[in-house]
């Protein structure tokens, strides 16, 4: 690898690498296979990852996998989806059964360090809440003292409930399931007073699984921070970079007004930032170790972040989720991508 000396104002010289990093074994394996293996959630989550009768997966989390595939292969459909339970997901990634997880996993310190994994970016800023049947007459989570609560095992949700109830001097009866379908069924048949999870899961569950969605309310309290995003193994920095920047590309495209409908016209733009993003001015693809058209392929085939959000969970979908914290930073939200330059 070529090196050159960069002399600082203070007179100190440091060695700086030029050119892209070498691919690690994870990226090499994906390329040799010609397919990305993406771990999603057993049972799915409406708007985020669901599978139809023909076996086709769709949703915001699925779009992350499709974006990575588009960046690597120029084709967003070279993905195999593997449904994993909360208990299986991290072991499956550690063992190499899947290349990455895109299944609403919460980024925490211990998961990011002790498990030998890397979270690459935040797909969706969320927080944990509670859903109840209106007939219970509950208006606040603080009214749930002594309640039975359905929750998934091996999730941050289980720990968050314990912390919240302990902090407020309350008690609860956990009803724990590994299978999300069983957990939802138990709640809707009245086995639990409340159902708890990330708010994304609550709205999706109410829209897709409730016998009558209007009979259920999501309580106002948000009891945790739940930054949800893709996860890869430690050890292959370039593969992690491709996953990370594939999502950032969708955010940068939205910020610059580049959509799946106008991306071909945007190739003619005089804006130097847009020219770099779309590969008209080469260099960014080489730096990442992919084709210079990597962002073009992502946006053309998958769309920008806003398109993905509105298509799967936005106001015109059954979930009717507001952008809120997931709006771009330019519109008061938390979604912010480093510049592609």
PDB file of N, CA and C in Angstrom, residues 34-68:
ATOM      1  N   UNK A  34     -21.641 -14.229  -4.197  1.00  0.00           N
ATOM      2  CA  UNK A  34     -22.520 -13.494  -5.105  1.00  0.00           C
ATOM      3  C   UNK A  34     -23.869 -13.199  -4.505  1.00  0.00           C
ATOM      4  N   UNK A  35     -23.951 -13.231  -3.193  1.00  0.00           N
ATOM      5  CA  UNK A  35     -25.224 -13.022  -2.498  1.00  0.00           C
ATOM      6  C   UNK A  35     -24.956 -12.592  -1.066  1.00  0.00           C
ATOM      7  N   UNK A  36     -25.751 -11.664  -0.583  1.00  0.00           N
ATOM      8  CA  UNK A  36     -25.691 -11.213   0.800  1.00  0.00           C
ATOM      9  C   UNK A  36     -26.698 -12.016   1.620  1.00  0.00           C
ATOM     10  N   UNK A  37     -26.293 -12.490   2.801  1.00  0.00           N
ATOM     11  CA  UNK A  37     -27.209 -13.207   3.690  1.00  0.00           C
ATOM     12  C   UNK A  37     -27.555 -12.283   4.853  1.00  0.00           C
ATOM     13  N   UNK A  38     -28.828 -11.945   4.935  1.00  0.00           N
ATOM     14  CA  UNK A  38     -29.284 -10.911   5.875  1.00  0.00           C
ATOM     15  C   UNK A  38     -30.234 -11.516   6.904  1.00  0.00           C
ATOM     16  N   UNK A  39     -29.943 -11.336   8.173  1.00  0.00           N
ATOM     17  CA  UNK A  39     -30.788 -11.832   9.246  1.00  0.00           C
ATOM     18  C   UNK A  39     -31.919 -10.868   9.555  1.00  0.00           C
ATOM     19  N   UNK A  40     -33.155 -11.361   9.521  1.00  0.00           N
ATOM     20  CA  UNK A  40     -34.342 -10.564   9.839  1.00  0.00           C
ATOM     21  C   UNK A  40     -35.077 -11.229  11.006  1.00  0.00           C
ATOM     22  N   UNK A  41     -36.196 -10.659  11.431  1.00  0.00           N
ATOM     23  CA  UNK A  41     -36.886 -11.135  12.629  1.00  0.00           C
ATOM     24  C   UNK A  41     -37.908 -12.215  12.310  1.00  0.00           C
ATOM     25  N   UNK A  42     -37.894 -13.284  13.099  1.00  0.00           N
ATOM     26  CA  UNK A  42     -38.932 -14.307  13.011  1.00  0.00           C
ATOM     27  C   UNK A  42     -40.294 -13.652  13.219  1.00  0.00           C
ATOM     28  N   UNK A  43     -41.247 -13.992  12.367  1.00  0.00           N
ATOM     29  CA  UNK A  43     -42.585 -13.430  12.495  1.00  0.00           C
ATOM     30  C   UNK A  43     -42.740 -12.071  11.855  1.00  0.00           C
ATOM     31  N   UNK A  44     -41.599 -11.417  11.563  1.00  0.00           N
ATOM     32  CA  UNK A  44     -41.641 -10.109  10.922  1.00  0.00           C
ATOM     33  C   UNK A  44     -42.188  -9.013  11.815  1.00  0.00           C
ATOM     34  N   UNK A  45     -42.055  -7.793  11.347  1.00  0.00           N
ATOM     35  CA  UNK A  45     -42.635  -6.609  11.989  1.00  0.00           C
ATOM     36  C   UNK A  45     -43.180  -5.752  10.863  1.00  0.00           C
ATOM     37  N   UNK A  46     -44.500  -5.539  10.844  1.00  0.00           N
ATOM     38  CA  UNK A  46     -45.138  -4.796   9.753  1.00  0.00           C
ATOM     39  C   UNK A  46     -44.435  -3.470   9.531  1.00  0.00           C
ATOM     40  N   UNK A  47     -44.146  -3.169   8.269  1.00  0.00           N
ATOM     41  CA  UNK A  47     -43.490  -1.925   7.905  1.00  0.00           C
ATOM     42  C   UNK A  47     -41.980  -2.002   7.946  1.00  0.00           C
ATOM     43  N   UNK A  48     -41.443  -2.932   8.704  1.00  0.00           N
ATOM     44  CA  UNK A  48     -39.994  -3.026   8.868  1.00  0.00           C
ATOM     45  C   UNK A  48     -39.424  -4.280   8.202  1.00  0.00           C
ATOM     46  N   UNK A  49     -40.101  -5.408   8.366  1.00  0.00           N
ATOM     47  CA  UNK A  49     -39.695  -6.640   7.673  1.00  0.00           C
ATOM     48  C   UNK A  49     -40.863  -7.608   7.700  1.00  0.00           C
ATOM     49  N   UNK A  50     -41.448  -7.831   6.552  1.00  0.00           N
ATOM     50  CA  UNK A  50     -42.543  -8.776   6.425  1.00  0.00           C
ATOM     51  C   UNK A  50     -42.343  -9.581   5.145  1.00  0.00           C
ATOM     52  N   UNK A  51     -42.885 -10.795   5.138  1.00  0.00           N
ATOM     53  CA  UNK A  51     -42.751 -11.675   3.983  1.00  0.00           C
ATOM     54  C   UNK A  51     -44.136 -12.033   3.470  1.00  0.00           C
ATOM     55  N   UNK A  52     -44.308 -12.001   2.143  1.00  0.00           N
ATOM     56  CA  UNK A  52     -45.620 -12.313   1.568  1.00  0.00           C
ATOM     57  C   UNK A  52     -45.715 -13.802   1.231  1.00  0.00           C
ATOM     58  N   UNK A  53     -46.814 -14.195   0.640  1.00  0.00           N
ATOM     59  CA  UNK A  53     -47.052 -15.604   0.344  1.00  0.00           C
ATOM     60  C   UNK A  53     -46.083 -16.171  -0.687  1.00  0.00           C
ATOM     61  N   UNK A  54     -45.455 -15.288  -1.451  1.00  0.00           N
ATOM     62  CA  UNK A  54     -44.469 -15.735  -2.439  1.00  0.00           C
ATOM     63  C   UNK A  54     -43.040 -15.739  -1.886  1.00  0.00           C
ATOM     64  N   UNK A  55     -42.923 -15.424  -0.591  1.00  0.00           N
ATOM     65  CA  UNK A  55     -41.608 -15.424   0.041  1.00  0.00           C
ATOM     66  C   UNK A  55     -40.816 -14.158  -0.164  1.00  0.00           C
ATOM     67  N   UNK A  56     -41.443 -13.091  -0.653  1.00  0.00           N
ATOM     68  CA  UNK A  56     -40.746 -11.822  -0.887  1.00  0.00           C
ATOM     69  C   UNK A  56     -40.777 -10.978   0.382  1.00  0.00           C
ATOM     70  N   UNK A  57     -39.602 -10.539   0.819  1.00  0.00           N
ATOM     71  CA  UNK A  57     -39.490  -9.703   2.011  1.00  0.00           C
ATOM     72  C   UNK A  57     -39.518  -8.224   1.621  1.00  0.00           C
ATOM     73  N   UNK A  58     -40.231  -7.419   2.424  1.00  0.00           N
ATOM     74  CA  UNK A  58     -40.271  -5.973   2.215  1.00  0.00           C
ATOM     75  C   UNK A  58     -40.232  -5.274   3.575  1.00  0.00           C
ATOM     76  N   UNK A  59     -39.873  -3.984   3.570  1.00  0.00           N
ATOM     77  CA  UNK A  59     -39.863  -3.194   4.794  1.00  0.00           C
ATOM     78  C   UNK A  59     -38.624  -2.321   4.880  1.00  0.00           C
ATOM     79  N   UNK A  60     -38.594  -1.416   5.852  1.00  0.00           N
ATOM     80  CA  UNK A  60     -37.453  -0.519   6.006  1.00  0.00           C
ATOM     81  C   UNK A  60     -36.158  -1.276   6.268  1.00  0.00           C
ATOM     82  N   UNK A  61     -36.211  -2.283   7.144  1.00  0.00           N
ATOM     83  CA  UNK A  61     -35.002  -3.048   7.443  1.00  0.00           C
ATOM     84  C   UNK A  61     -34.550  -3.858   6.235  1.00  0.00           C
ATOM     85  N   UNK A  62     -35.508  -4.360   5.483  1.00  0.00           N
ATOM     86  CA  UNK A  62     -35.198  -5.096   4.262  1.00  0.00           C
ATOM     87  C   UNK A  62     -34.522  -4.170   3.260  1.00  0.00           C
ATOM     88  N   UNK A  63     -34.960  -2.905   3.208  1.00  0.00           N
ATOM     89  CA  UNK A  63     -34.344  -1.944   2.287  1.00  0.00           C
ATOM     90  C   UNK A  63     -32.872  -1.711   2.598  1.00  0.00           C
ATOM     91  N   UNK A  64     -32.486  -1.833   3.867  1.00  0.00           N
ATOM     92  CA  UNK A  64     -31.061  -1.707   4.207  1.00  0.00           C
ATOM     93  C   UNK A  64     -30.276  -2.846   3.558  1.00  0.00           C
ATOM     94  N   UNK A  65     -30.792  -4.064   3.659  1.00  0.00           N
ATOM     95  CA  UNK A  65     -30.128  -5.211   3.020  1.00  0.00           C
ATOM     96  C   UNK A  65     -30.073  -5.018   1.512  1.00  0.00           C
ATOM     97  N   UNK A  66     -31.152  -4.539   0.931  1.00  0.00           N
ATOM     98  CA  UNK A  66     -31.205  -4.321  -0.516  1.00  0.00           C
ATOM     99  C   UNK A  66     -30.199  -3.244  -0.939  1.00  0.00           C
ATOM    100  N   UNK A  67     -30.053  -2.213  -0.102  1.00  0.00           N
ATOM    101  CA  UNK A  67     -29.100  -1.144  -0.417  1.00  0.00           C
ATOM    102  C   UNK A  67     -27.669  -1.671  -0.413  1.00  0.00           C
ATOM    103  N   UNK A  68     -27.333  -2.505   0.567  1.00  0.00           N
ATOM    104  CA  UNK A  68     -25.987  -3.079   0.619  1.00  0.00           C
ATOM    105  C   UNK A  68     -25.741  -3.955  -0.605  1.00  0.00           C
TER     106      UNK A  68
END
